[in-house]
PDB file of C-alpha atoms in Angstrom:
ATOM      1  CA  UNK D 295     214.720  78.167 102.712  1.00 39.00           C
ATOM      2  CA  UNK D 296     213.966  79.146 106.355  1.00 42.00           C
ATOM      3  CA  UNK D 297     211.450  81.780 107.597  1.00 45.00           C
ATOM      4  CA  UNK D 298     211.750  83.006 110.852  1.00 45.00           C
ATOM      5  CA  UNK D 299     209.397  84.818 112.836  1.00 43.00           C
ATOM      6  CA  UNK D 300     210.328  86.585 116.705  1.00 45.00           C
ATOM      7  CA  UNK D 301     208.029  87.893 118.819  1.00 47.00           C
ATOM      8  CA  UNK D 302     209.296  89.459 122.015  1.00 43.00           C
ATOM      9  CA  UNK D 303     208.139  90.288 125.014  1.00 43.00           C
ATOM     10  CA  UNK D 304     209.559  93.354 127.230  1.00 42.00           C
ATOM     11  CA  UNK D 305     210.768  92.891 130.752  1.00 41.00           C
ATOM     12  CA  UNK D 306     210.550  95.410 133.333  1.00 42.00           C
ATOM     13  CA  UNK D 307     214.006  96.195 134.024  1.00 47.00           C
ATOM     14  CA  UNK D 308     215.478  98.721 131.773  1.00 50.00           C
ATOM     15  CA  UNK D 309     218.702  98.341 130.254  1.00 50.00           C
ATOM     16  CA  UNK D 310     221.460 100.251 129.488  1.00 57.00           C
ATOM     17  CA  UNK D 311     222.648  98.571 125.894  1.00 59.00           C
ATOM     18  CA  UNK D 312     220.602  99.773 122.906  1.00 72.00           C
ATOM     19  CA  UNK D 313     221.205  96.416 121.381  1.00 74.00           C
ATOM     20  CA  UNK D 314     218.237  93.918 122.155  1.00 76.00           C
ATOM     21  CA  UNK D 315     218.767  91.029 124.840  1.00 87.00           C
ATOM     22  CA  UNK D 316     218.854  87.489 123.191  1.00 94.00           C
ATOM     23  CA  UNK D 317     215.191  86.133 124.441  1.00 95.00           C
ATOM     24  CA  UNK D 318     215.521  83.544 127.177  1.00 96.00           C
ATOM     25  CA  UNK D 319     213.230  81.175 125.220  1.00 97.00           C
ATOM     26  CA  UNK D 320     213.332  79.922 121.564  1.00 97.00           C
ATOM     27  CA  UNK D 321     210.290  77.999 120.422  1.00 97.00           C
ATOM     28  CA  UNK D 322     211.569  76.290 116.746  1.00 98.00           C
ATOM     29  CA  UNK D 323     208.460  75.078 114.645  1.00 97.00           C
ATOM     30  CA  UNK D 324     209.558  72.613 111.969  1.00 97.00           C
ATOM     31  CA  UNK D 325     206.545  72.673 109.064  1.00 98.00           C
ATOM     32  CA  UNK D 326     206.587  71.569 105.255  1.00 98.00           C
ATOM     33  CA  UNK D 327     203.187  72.739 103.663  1.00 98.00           C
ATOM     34  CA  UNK D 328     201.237  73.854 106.492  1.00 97.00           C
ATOM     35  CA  UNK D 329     199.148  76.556 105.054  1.00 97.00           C
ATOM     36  CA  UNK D 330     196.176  75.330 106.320  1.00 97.00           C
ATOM     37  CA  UNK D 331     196.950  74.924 110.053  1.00 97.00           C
ATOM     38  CA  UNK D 332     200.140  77.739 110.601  1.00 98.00           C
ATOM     39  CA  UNK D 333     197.802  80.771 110.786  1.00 97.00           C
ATOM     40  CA  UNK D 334     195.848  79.362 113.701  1.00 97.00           C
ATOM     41  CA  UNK D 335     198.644  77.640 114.943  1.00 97.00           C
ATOM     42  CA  UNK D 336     200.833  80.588 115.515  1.00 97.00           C
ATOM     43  CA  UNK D 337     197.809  82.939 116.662  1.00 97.00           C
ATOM     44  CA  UNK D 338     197.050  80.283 119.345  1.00 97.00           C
ATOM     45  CA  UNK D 339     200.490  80.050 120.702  1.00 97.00           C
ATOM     46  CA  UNK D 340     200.783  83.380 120.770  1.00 96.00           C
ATOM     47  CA  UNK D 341     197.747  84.388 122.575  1.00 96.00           C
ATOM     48  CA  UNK D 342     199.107  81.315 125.129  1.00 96.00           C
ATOM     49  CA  UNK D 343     202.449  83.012 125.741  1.00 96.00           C
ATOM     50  CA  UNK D 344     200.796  86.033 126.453  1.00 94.00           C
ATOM     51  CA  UNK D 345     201.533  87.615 129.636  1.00 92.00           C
ATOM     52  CA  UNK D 346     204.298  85.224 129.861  1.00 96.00           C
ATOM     53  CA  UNK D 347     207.136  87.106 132.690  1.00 96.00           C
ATOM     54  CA  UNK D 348     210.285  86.205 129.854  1.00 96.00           C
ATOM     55  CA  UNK D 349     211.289  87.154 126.342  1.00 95.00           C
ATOM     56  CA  UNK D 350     210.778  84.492 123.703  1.00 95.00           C
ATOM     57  CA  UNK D 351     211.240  84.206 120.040  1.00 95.00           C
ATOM     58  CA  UNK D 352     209.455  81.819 117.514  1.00 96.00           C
ATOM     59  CA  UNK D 353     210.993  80.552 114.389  1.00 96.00           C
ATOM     60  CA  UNK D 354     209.272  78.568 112.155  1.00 97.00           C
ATOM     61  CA  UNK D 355     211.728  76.519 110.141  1.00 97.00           C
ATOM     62  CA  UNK D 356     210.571  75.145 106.984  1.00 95.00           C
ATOM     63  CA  UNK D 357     212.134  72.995 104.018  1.00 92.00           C
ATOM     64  CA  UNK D 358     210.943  73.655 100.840  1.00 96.00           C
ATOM     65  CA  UNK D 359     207.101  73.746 101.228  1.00 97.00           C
ATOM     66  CA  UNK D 360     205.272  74.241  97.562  1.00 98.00           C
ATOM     67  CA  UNK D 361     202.019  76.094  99.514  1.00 98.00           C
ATOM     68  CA  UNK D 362     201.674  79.154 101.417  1.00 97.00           C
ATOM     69  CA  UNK D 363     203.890  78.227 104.110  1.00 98.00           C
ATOM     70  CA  UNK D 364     206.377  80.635 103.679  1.00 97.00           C
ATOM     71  CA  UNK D 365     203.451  83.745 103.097  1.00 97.00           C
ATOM     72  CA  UNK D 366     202.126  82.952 105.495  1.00 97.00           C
ATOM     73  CA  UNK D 367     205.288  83.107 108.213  1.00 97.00           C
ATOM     74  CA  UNK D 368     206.189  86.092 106.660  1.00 97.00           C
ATOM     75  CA  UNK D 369     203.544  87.775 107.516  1.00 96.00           C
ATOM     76  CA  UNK D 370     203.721  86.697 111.081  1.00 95.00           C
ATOM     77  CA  UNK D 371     207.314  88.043 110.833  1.00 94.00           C
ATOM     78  CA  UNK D 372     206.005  91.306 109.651  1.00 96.00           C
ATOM     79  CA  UNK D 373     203.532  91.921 112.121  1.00 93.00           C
ATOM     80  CA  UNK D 374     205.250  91.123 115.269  1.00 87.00           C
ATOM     81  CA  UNK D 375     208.894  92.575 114.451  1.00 81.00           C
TER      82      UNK D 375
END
């Protein structure tokens, strides 16, 4: 199975598609039963690309974890769609 999580960030130009831009940066996170470090983890490299002047997405790719793993990218996915 393989969660994914984006977070985007706007740009100043305005566009004329409706469809969203593919982000100029992809961050892939491999993890297998990281419940107890992917909270912080993502929260920290979020708060790092803030203010960032380019769109990114982060997908955290994961391979059968038997924790929280996947709970817990999911709700990163949630919260920054």
């Amino acid at each position: 199975m393989s969660t994914a999580k984006k977070a985007s960030k706007k740009r100043s130009k305005k566009s004329t598609s409706k469809a969203p831009a593919a982000p100029e940066v992809t961050i892939v996170i491999p993890v297998y039963n990281e419940e107890g470090i992917l909270s912080a983890s993502l929260s920290d490299l979020i708060d790092k690309l803030d203010g960032v002047d380019f769109t990114y997405e982060i997908i955290v790719a994961e391979n059968g974890s038997s924790d929280r793993t996947v709970e817990i990218a999911e709700s990163f996915s949630a919260r920054y769609e």
